[in-house]
Tab-separated table of C-alpha atoms in Angstrom:
chain	number	residue	atom	x	y	z
V	1	MET	CA	-54.359	25.893	14.428
V	2	THR	CA	-58.075	26.212	13.808
V	3	GLU	CA	-58.723	22.553	13.075
V	4	ALA	CA	-58.977	20.344	16.093
V	5	VAL	CA	-56.836	17.281	15.609
V	6	GLU	CA	-58.028	14.109	17.271
V	7	PRO	CA	-55.565	12.504	19.633
V	8	PRO	CA	-54.397	9.154	18.277
V	9	SER	CA	-56.749	6.382	19.336
V	10	PRO	CA	-54.678	3.958	21.329
V	11	SER	CA	-54.560	0.455	19.924
V	12	ALA	CA	-54.752	-2.553	22.193
V	13	GLY	CA	-52.234	-2.371	24.995
V	14	ALA	CA	-51.270	1.199	24.142
V	15	ALA	CA	-52.108	4.466	25.864
V	16	LEU	CA	-51.572	8.161	25.435
V	17	VAL	CA	-48.599	9.687	27.187
V	18	ARG	CA	-47.912	13.412	27.499
V	19	VAL	CA	-44.864	14.212	25.392
V	20	TRP	CA	-44.778	17.962	24.680
V	21	ASP	CA	-45.811	20.763	27.021
V	22	VAL	CA	-47.803	23.807	25.921
V	23	PRO	CA	-44.875	26.284	25.589
V	24	THR	CA	-42.910	23.881	23.367
V	25	ARG	CA	-45.906	23.369	21.095
V	26	VAL	CA	-46.805	27.052	20.943
V	27	VAL	CA	-43.177	27.905	20.100
V	28	HIS	CA	-43.087	25.234	17.390
V	29	TRP	CA	-46.206	26.394	15.536
V	30	SER	CA	-45.377	30.080	16.039
V	31	LEU	CA	-41.998	29.427	14.429
V	32	VAL	CA	-43.773	27.802	11.478
V	33	LEU	CA	-46.109	30.775	11.129
V	34	LEU	CA	-43.393	33.415	11.409
V	35	VAL	CA	-40.916	31.646	9.098
V	36	VAL	CA	-43.624	31.567	6.413
V	37	LEU	CA	-44.545	35.204	7.140
V	38	SER	CA	-40.883	36.259	7.021
V	39	TRP	CA	-40.397	34.566	3.675
V	40	TRP	CA	-43.579	36.071	2.224
V	41	THR	CA	-42.915	39.604	3.443
V	42	ALA	CA	-39.347	39.503	2.108
V	43	GLU	CA	-40.514	38.229	-1.280
V	44	ASN	CA	-43.134	40.949	-1.522
V	45	GLY	CA	-41.096	43.831	-0.156
V	46	HIS	CA	-43.106	44.400	3.037
V	47	MET	CA	-39.998	45.158	5.048
V	48	GLU	CA	-41.748	46.741	8.030
V	49	TRP	CA	-43.677	43.495	8.567
V	50	HIS	CA	-40.544	41.514	7.811
V	51	ARG	CA	-38.743	43.241	10.682
V	52	TRP	CA	-41.661	42.594	13.064
V	53	SER	CA	-41.780	38.970	11.995
V	54	GLY	CA	-38.036	38.724	12.632
V	55	TYR	CA	-38.419	40.263	16.091
V	56	GLY	CA	-41.087	37.660	16.806
V	57	LEU	CA	-38.718	34.890	15.725
V	58	LEU	CA	-35.958	36.357	17.876
V	59	ALA	CA	-38.203	36.318	20.951
V	60	LEU	CA	-39.328	32.753	20.226
V	61	LEU	CA	-35.749	31.553	19.787
V	62	ILE	CA	-34.555	33.200	22.988
V	63	PHE	CA	-37.458	31.626	24.833
V	64	ARG	CA	-36.833	28.212	23.262
V	65	ILE	CA	-33.158	28.293	24.231
V	66	PHE	CA	-34.120	29.281	27.778
V	67	TRP	CA	-36.699	26.483	27.786
V	68	GLY	CA	-33.990	24.115	26.571
V	69	PHE	CA	-32.239	24.648	29.908
V	70	ALA	CA	-35.095	25.405	32.295
V	71	GLY	CA	-38.220	23.946	30.667
V	72	SER	CA	-40.064	20.663	30.890
V	73	SER	CA	-38.041	17.469	30.605
V	74	THR	CA	-38.643	16.767	26.894
V	75	ALA	CA	-37.804	20.367	25.929
V	76	ARG	CA	-34.374	20.258	27.569
V	77	PHE	CA	-31.243	19.920	25.486
V	78	SER	CA	-29.726	17.696	28.172
V	79	ASP	CA	-32.696	15.368	27.681
V	80	PHE	CA	-32.406	14.902	23.934
V	81	VAL	CA	-29.005	15.952	22.580
V	82	ARG	CA	-27.040	12.714	22.095
V	83	GLY	CA	-23.682	11.742	20.725
V	84	PRO	CA	-22.924	9.925	17.462
V	85	ARG	CA	-23.004	6.519	19.169
V	86	ALA	CA	-26.601	7.001	20.277
V	87	ILE	CA	-27.536	8.187	16.790
V	88	ALA	CA	-25.908	5.125	15.192
V	89	SER	CA	-27.635	2.865	17.693
V	90	HIS	CA	-30.953	4.547	16.910
V	91	LEU	CA	-30.428	4.036	13.171
V	92	ARG	CA	-29.814	0.309	13.772
V	93	GLY	CA	-33.112	0.223	15.643
V	94	GLY	CA	-31.495	-0.376	19.007
V	95	TRP	CA	-33.090	2.590	20.731
V	96	THR	CA	-36.165	2.053	22.843
V	97	ALA	CA	-38.746	4.765	22.329
V	98	ALA	CA	-38.935	7.282	25.143
V	99	PRO	CA	-41.099	10.432	25.083
V	100	GLY	CA	-39.238	13.247	23.402
V	101	HIS	CA	-36.926	13.552	20.441
V	102	ASN	CA	-35.073	10.483	19.225
V	103	PRO	CA	-31.289	10.958	18.832
V	104	LEU	CA	-31.507	11.667	15.094
V	105	GLY	CA	-34.494	13.994	15.461
V	106	ALA	CA	-32.561	15.847	18.153
V	107	LEU	CA	-29.844	16.574	15.622
V	108	SER	CA	-32.444	18.092	13.308
V	109	VAL	CA	-33.888	20.193	16.163
V	110	VAL	CA	-30.477	21.584	17.047
V	111	ALA	CA	-29.604	22.235	13.396
V	112	LEU	CA	-32.912	24.038	12.831
V	113	LEU	CA	-32.500	26.168	15.950
V	114	VAL	CA	-28.886	27.079	15.094
V	115	LEU	CA	-29.799	27.967	11.508
V	116	LEU	CA	-32.853	29.973	12.542
V	117	ALA	CA	-30.786	31.870	15.098
V	118	THR	CA	-28.070	32.531	12.493
V	119	GLN	CA	-30.712	33.718	10.076
V	120	VAL	CA	-32.286	36.095	12.590
V	121	VAL	CA	-28.921	37.516	13.728
V	122	LEU	CA	-27.842	38.113	10.112
V	123	GLY	CA	-31.136	39.905	9.524
V	124	LEU	CA	-30.511	42.197	12.493
V	125	PHE	CA	-27.313	43.475	10.828
V	126	ALA	CA	-28.528	43.436	7.210
V	127	VAL	CA	-28.701	46.551	5.024
V	128	ASP	CA	-30.391	46.765	1.640
V	129	VAL	CA	-28.502	48.070	-1.389
V	130	ASP	CA	-30.091	51.533	-1.051
V	131	GLY	CA	-29.503	51.965	2.676
V	132	ILE	CA	-33.278	52.378	3.081
V	133	GLU	CA	-34.221	49.152	4.825
V	134	SER	CA	-32.052	47.650	7.502
V	135	GLY	CA	-32.009	45.585	10.649
V	136	PRO	CA	-31.823	47.467	13.963
V	137	LEU	CA	-28.235	46.441	14.718
V	138	SER	CA	-26.898	47.543	11.309
V	139	THR	CA	-26.100	50.847	12.976
V	140	PHE	CA	-23.098	49.090	14.585
V	141	VAL	CA	-21.609	47.922	11.261
V	142	SER	CA	-20.430	49.543	8.030
V	143	PHE	CA	-22.501	49.630	4.871
V	144	GLU	CA	-20.270	46.910	3.376
V	145	THR	CA	-20.641	44.611	6.387
V	146	GLY	CA	-24.391	45.232	6.375
V	147	ARG	CA	-24.541	44.295	2.701
V	148	ALA	CA	-22.547	41.129	3.379
V	149	ALA	CA	-24.958	40.264	6.201
V	150	ALA	CA	-27.879	40.774	3.813
V	151	GLN	CA	-26.317	38.449	1.255
V	152	TRP	CA	-25.637	35.793	3.888
V	153	HIS	CA	-29.188	36.343	5.155
V	154	GLU	CA	-30.433	35.391	1.718
V	155	GLY	CA	-28.058	32.447	1.329
V	156	ALA	CA	-28.778	31.044	4.781
V	157	PHE	CA	-32.476	30.986	3.928
V	158	ASP	CA	-31.777	28.475	1.144
V	159	VAL	CA	-30.011	26.184	3.607
V	160	LEU	CA	-32.855	26.666	6.077
V	161	SER	CA	-35.460	25.765	3.435
V	162	TRP	CA	-33.640	22.521	2.658
V	163	LEU	CA	-33.484	21.656	6.333
V	164	ILE	CA	-37.176	22.444	6.826
V	165	GLY	CA	-37.922	20.259	3.804
V	166	LEU	CA	-35.912	17.427	5.308
V	167	HIS	CA	-37.734	17.877	8.626
V	168	ILE	CA	-41.136	17.657	6.886
V	169	ILE	CA	-40.061	14.597	4.870
V	170	ALA	CA	-38.959	12.856	8.082
V	171	VAL	CA	-42.310	13.608	9.725
V	172	LEU	CA	-44.180	12.309	6.651
V	173	TYR	CA	-41.991	9.176	6.644
V	174	TYR	CA	-43.041	8.478	10.227
V	175	TRP	CA	-46.660	9.060	9.279
V	176	VAL	CA	-46.788	6.982	6.099
V	177	VAL	CA	-44.232	4.231	6.762
V	178	LYS	CA	-44.121	3.927	10.548
V	179	LYS	CA	-47.780	4.941	11.058
V	180	GLU	CA	-46.864	7.416	13.781
V	181	LYS	CA	-48.695	10.712	13.814
V	182	LEU	CA	-46.019	13.135	14.966
V	183	ILE	CA	-47.916	16.194	13.742
V	184	GLY	CA	-50.841	15.400	16.024
V	185	ALA	CA	-48.469	14.933	18.942
V	186	MET	CA	-47.018	18.400	18.314
V	187	VAL	CA	-50.587	19.805	18.267
V	188	HIS	CA	-52.208	18.165	21.303
V	189	GLY	CA	-49.020	17.101	23.058
V	190	LYS	CA	-49.760	13.358	23.460
V	191	ARG	CA	-48.528	10.245	21.745
V	192	ALA	CA	-49.648	6.610	21.914
V	193	TYR	CA	-47.158	4.195	23.468
V	194	PRO	CA	-47.398	0.450	23.981
V	195	GLU	CA	-47.251	-1.057	27.437
V	196	PRO	CA	-45.237	-0.711	29.575
V	197	LEU	CA	-45.847	3.010	29.299
V	198	PRO	CA	-42.800	5.270	29.456
V	199	GLN	CA	-42.541	8.137	31.920
V	200	PRO	CA	-44.504	11.184	30.713
V	201	LEU	CA	-42.782	14.547	30.570
V	202	ARG	CA	-41.963	16.329	33.804
V	203	PRO	CA	-43.488	19.802	33.414
V	204	ALA	CA	-41.737	23.005	34.444
V	205	SER	CA	-43.306	25.494	36.843
V	206	ALA	CA	-45.396	28.455	35.715
V	207	LEU	CA	-42.842	30.737	37.362
V	208	ARG	CA	-40.172	29.513	34.951
V	209	LEU	CA	-42.540	30.106	32.060
V	210	VAL	CA	-43.085	33.705	33.168
V	211	LEU	CA	-39.351	34.173	33.657
V	212	GLY	CA	-38.655	32.842	30.146
V	213	VAL	CA	-41.257	35.117	28.563
V	214	VAL	CA	-39.879	38.157	30.415
V	215	ILE	CA	-36.285	37.365	29.377
V	216	ALA	CA	-37.261	36.768	25.726
V	217	ALA	CA	-39.411	39.897	25.502
V	218	GLY	CA	-36.845	42.016	27.330
V	219	ILE	CA	-33.861	41.073	25.191
V	220	THR	CA	-35.904	41.403	22.001
V	221	TRP	CA	-37.117	44.855	23.023
V	222	MET	CA	-33.539	45.981	23.682
V	223	VAL	CA	-32.373	44.606	20.321
V	224	THR	CA	-35.141	46.398	18.402
V	225	ARG	CA	-33.944	49.631	20.018
V	226	ALA	CA	-30.309	48.791	19.193
V	227	PHE	CA	-29.589	48.992	22.961
V	228	GLN	CA	-30.197	52.770	22.890
V	229	PHE	CA	-32.590	54.141	25.452
E	1	MET	CA	8.812	68.776	-2.340
E	2	PRO	CA	7.141	68.850	-5.781
E	3	GLY	CA	8.847	72.098	-6.851
E	4	GLN	CA	12.268	70.548	-6.445
E	5	LEU	CA	11.128	67.352	-8.043
E	6	PHE	CA	10.219	68.981	-11.331
E	7	ARG	CA	13.459	70.983	-11.468
E	8	ARG	CA	15.259	67.828	-12.527
E	9	LYS	CA	15.115	67.241	-16.252
E	10	GLY	CA	13.679	63.729	-16.316
E	11	PHE	CA	10.943	64.638	-13.919
E	12	ARG	CA	10.080	67.715	-15.918
E	13	THR	CA	9.187	65.436	-18.837
E	14	VAL	CA	7.086	63.308	-16.501
E	15	GLY	CA	5.341	66.408	-15.199
E	16	ALA	CA	4.566	67.611	-18.722
E	17	ALA	CA	3.225	64.183	-19.652
E	18	MET	CA	0.961	64.243	-16.608
E	19	VAL	CA	-0.459	67.618	-17.592
E	20	VAL	CA	-1.129	66.390	-21.123
E	21	ALA	CA	-2.734	63.199	-19.820
E	22	SER	CA	-5.089	65.084	-17.540
E	23	LEU	CA	-6.024	67.438	-20.377
E	24	ILE	CA	-6.861	64.451	-22.560
E	25	ALA	CA	-8.903	62.942	-19.728
E	26	ALA	CA	-10.844	66.192	-19.323
E	27	VAL	CA	-11.720	66.414	-23.018
E	28	HIS	CA	-12.339	62.672	-23.491
E	29	ALA	CA	-16.031	61.817	-23.226
E	30	ALA	CA	-16.825	58.931	-20.863
E	31	THR	CA	-17.658	55.649	-22.581
E	32	PRO	CA	-21.053	54.096	-21.762
E	33	ALA	CA	-19.295	51.515	-19.577
E	34	GLU	CA	-17.489	54.268	-17.671
E	35	THR	CA	-20.763	56.130	-17.178
E	36	GLN	CA	-22.417	52.965	-15.884
E	37	LYS	CA	-19.568	52.379	-13.463
E	38	ALA	CA	-19.616	55.978	-12.250
E	39	ARG	CA	-23.410	55.803	-11.868
E	40	HIS	CA	-23.099	52.630	-9.837
E	41	GLU	CA	-20.571	54.344	-7.579
E	42	HIS	CA	-22.808	57.402	-7.193
E	43	TYR	CA	-25.692	55.239	-6.052
E	44	GLU	CA	-23.463	53.272	-3.728
E	45	GLU	CA	-22.355	56.533	-2.154
E	46	LEU	CA	-26.009	57.540	-1.874
E	47	GLY	CA	-26.873	54.223	-0.212
E	48	LYS	CA	-24.042	54.681	2.287
E	49	ALA	CA	-25.139	58.240	3.052
E	50	PHE	CA	-28.709	57.075	3.508
E	51	LYS	CA	-27.602	54.392	5.939
E	52	ALA	CA	-25.503	56.988	7.778
E	53	VAL	CA	-28.587	59.218	8.153
E	54	ARG	CA	-30.519	56.295	9.566
E	55	ASP	CA	-27.657	55.381	11.927
E	56	GLN	CA	-27.676	58.882	13.395
E	57	MET	CA	-31.435	59.322	13.587
E	58	THR	CA	-31.810	56.078	15.538
E	59	ALA	CA	-28.821	56.748	17.805
E	60	GLY	CA	-29.427	57.614	21.449
E	61	SER	CA	-27.359	60.772	21.075
E	62	PRO	CA	-27.032	61.629	17.374
E	63	ASP	CA	-23.891	63.156	15.885
E	64	TYR	CA	-25.653	66.109	14.270
E	65	ALA	CA	-22.639	67.152	12.182
E	66	ALA	CA	-22.427	63.657	10.667
E	67	LEU	CA	-26.196	63.649	10.178
E	68	ALA	CA	-26.141	66.945	8.268
E	69	LYS	CA	-23.132	65.831	6.217
E	70	SER	CA	-24.882	62.621	5.131
E	71	ALA	CA	-28.160	64.422	4.438
E	72	ASP	CA	-26.159	66.819	2.280
E	73	VAL	CA	-24.767	63.910	0.229
E	74	VAL	CA	-28.342	62.671	-0.305
E	75	HIS	CA	-29.485	66.168	-1.251
E	76	LYS	CA	-26.624	66.651	-3.746
E	77	ALA	CA	-27.369	63.272	-5.329
E	78	SER	CA	-31.017	64.298	-5.767
E	79	ILE	CA	-29.847	67.267	-7.838
E	80	ASP	CA	-27.086	65.459	-9.767
E	81	GLN	CA	-28.968	62.264	-10.660
E	82	GLY	CA	-30.519	63.989	-13.700
E	83	LYS	CA	-27.088	63.763	-15.343
E	84	TRP	CA	-26.438	60.117	-14.525
E	85	PHE	CA	-28.564	58.576	-17.265
E	86	PRO	CA	-27.311	59.772	-20.673
E	87	LYS	CA	-28.738	57.947	-23.695
E	88	GLY	CA	-26.913	54.759	-24.583
E	89	THR	CA	-26.039	53.739	-21.002
E	90	GLY	CA	-28.920	51.300	-20.567
E	91	PRO	CA	-28.904	47.488	-20.644
E	92	GLU	CA	-27.676	47.571	-24.260
E	93	ALA	CA	-24.345	49.021	-23.088
E	94	GLY	CA	-23.486	46.389	-20.483
E	95	LYS	CA	-24.483	44.932	-17.146
E	96	THR	CA	-26.757	47.360	-15.317
E	97	ARG	CA	-29.981	47.267	-13.328
E	98	ALA	CA	-31.143	50.404	-15.153
E	99	LEU	CA	-34.150	49.389	-17.248
E	100	ALA	CA	-34.778	50.477	-20.861
E	101	GLU	CA	-37.981	52.200	-19.630
E	102	ILE	CA	-35.792	55.058	-18.349
E	103	TRP	CA	-35.222	56.097	-21.957
E	104	SER	CA	-38.493	54.893	-23.468
E	105	LYS	CA	-40.634	56.758	-20.888
E	106	PRO	CA	-38.568	59.883	-20.265
E	107	ALA	CA	-41.464	61.921	-18.853
E	108	ASP	CA	-42.288	59.264	-16.245
E	109	PHE	CA	-38.631	58.891	-15.328
E	110	GLU	CA	-38.210	62.613	-14.926
E	111	ALA	CA	-41.305	62.744	-12.705
E	112	ALA	CA	-39.794	60.008	-10.526
E	113	GLN	CA	-36.524	61.919	-10.279
E	114	LYS	CA	-38.383	65.126	-9.451
E	115	MET	CA	-40.112	63.347	-6.575
E	116	PHE	CA	-36.701	62.597	-5.043
E	117	GLU	CA	-35.456	66.109	-5.790
E	118	GLY	CA	-38.560	67.590	-4.176
E	119	ARG	CA	-38.274	65.565	-0.968
E	120	ALA	CA	-34.514	65.583	-0.338
E	121	PRO	CA	-34.365	69.267	0.755
E	122	LYS	CA	-36.742	68.472	3.626
E	123	LEU	CA	-34.319	65.817	4.872
E	124	LEU	CA	-31.426	68.257	4.704
E	125	ALA	CA	-33.412	71.009	6.426
E	126	ALA	CA	-34.527	68.664	9.216
E	127	ALA	CA	-30.948	67.420	9.699
E	128	LYS	CA	-29.597	70.971	9.877
E	129	ALA	CA	-32.370	71.919	12.326
E	130	ARG	CA	-31.351	68.910	14.464
E	131	ASP	CA	-34.987	67.816	14.507
E	132	VAL	CA	-34.780	64.022	14.774
E	133	ASP	CA	-38.541	63.459	14.402
E	134	ALA	CA	-38.572	65.542	11.226
E	135	VAL	CA	-35.524	63.626	9.976
E	136	LYS	CA	-37.365	60.346	10.569
E	137	ALA	CA	-40.410	61.582	8.649
E	138	ALA	CA	-38.286	62.935	5.798
E	139	PHE	CA	-36.215	59.733	5.716
E	140	LYS	CA	-39.413	57.765	5.162
E	141	ASP	CA	-40.573	60.178	2.450
E	142	VAL	CA	-37.264	60.190	0.605
E	143	GLY	CA	-37.007	56.393	0.921
E	144	GLY	CA	-40.495	56.230	-0.617
E	145	ALA	CA	-39.314	58.335	-3.540
E	146	CYS	CA	-36.320	55.994	-4.044
E	147	LYS	CA	-38.594	52.958	-4.043
E	148	ASN	CA	-41.125	54.627	-6.316
E	149	CYS	CA	-38.473	54.980	-9.000
E	150	HIS	CA	-36.807	51.603	-8.376
E	151	ASP	CA	-40.131	49.764	-8.726
E	152	THR	CA	-40.496	50.941	-12.311
E	153	PHE	CA	-37.041	51.761	-13.582
E	154	ARG	CA	-34.679	49.300	-11.885
E	155	SER	CA	-34.580	45.560	-12.443
E	156	PRO	CA	-35.023	43.361	-9.364
E	157	GLU	CA	-31.935	42.056	-7.586
E	158	GLU	CA	-30.616	38.761	-8.897
């Protein structure tokens, strides 16, 4: 992000509360960048870049899943994944705003992560029709299975695009109708809340961050080498 | 035992019919649709062989026999492909990704085929020499030749 986005100016009786930590925000915008890059490189036949972009996505997803268990409070799955009752209650307006994902937004986060992970895994096994371009793990499957993975890889992208579209529409709805600037919050990490202020996020230690980066980079490196050393 | 089988009268007739049928098949020229189907299968075999080369060259401990065998399939295809595009087997004859340019620009198409034919022997030689780095380089070169032709003479995937 080159443009600095102003934090929302708090209205009377409202103040800024820290909602998203740095790793969560960096992962979010890196995912945006690499999904666009992956789409563009695939459309234009730059398969070497497409593989690198996919490896980047793999590392980000591994880190995000790790962060979902060991990260700051608002990044944790246990903090935001709710059952259908909570979602229904949220839709009726019965949910009091707390920093982090609302129950319905959580569903979208999980769906996006699952689809992205599916997409990346399919790509790892995919083989093109000529056997020229392929994902690093295609060596473990037959040509036919690799072709099937490639076709699913293409089909899953359509589903992913619809979900991303839905995600963007929801964010715009909050912006236009509910006057809440969620994009800004995902950039600078803060959001305006009325009094009484909710608890801000509980950050995770730098050691955990390092651990997450090492795990993500390590697994990704092994996958790119098809576990052959 | 086939010898015994044909000693019986009924089976002798069957055997004779089979001989006649295969003779007819040998003389019968392939229809455009049959040629297209056979061509498709040839390229599928080539794709599989190419993947098999890649599988071995990226393996921790390559199976050199399998590598050479697959490289040989690629090499043979590079020689045979000249015969896979007789006139009348283009888009006018049925569903195919082969573009009409193959027959309207024969010199360009031949040049593209020659590129493949010129590079494939290097892949085979590197595979036989068990030189994985050379195989990787040749794989890239041959793949480039495939793409060079596909970009001009094959329609994009649906």
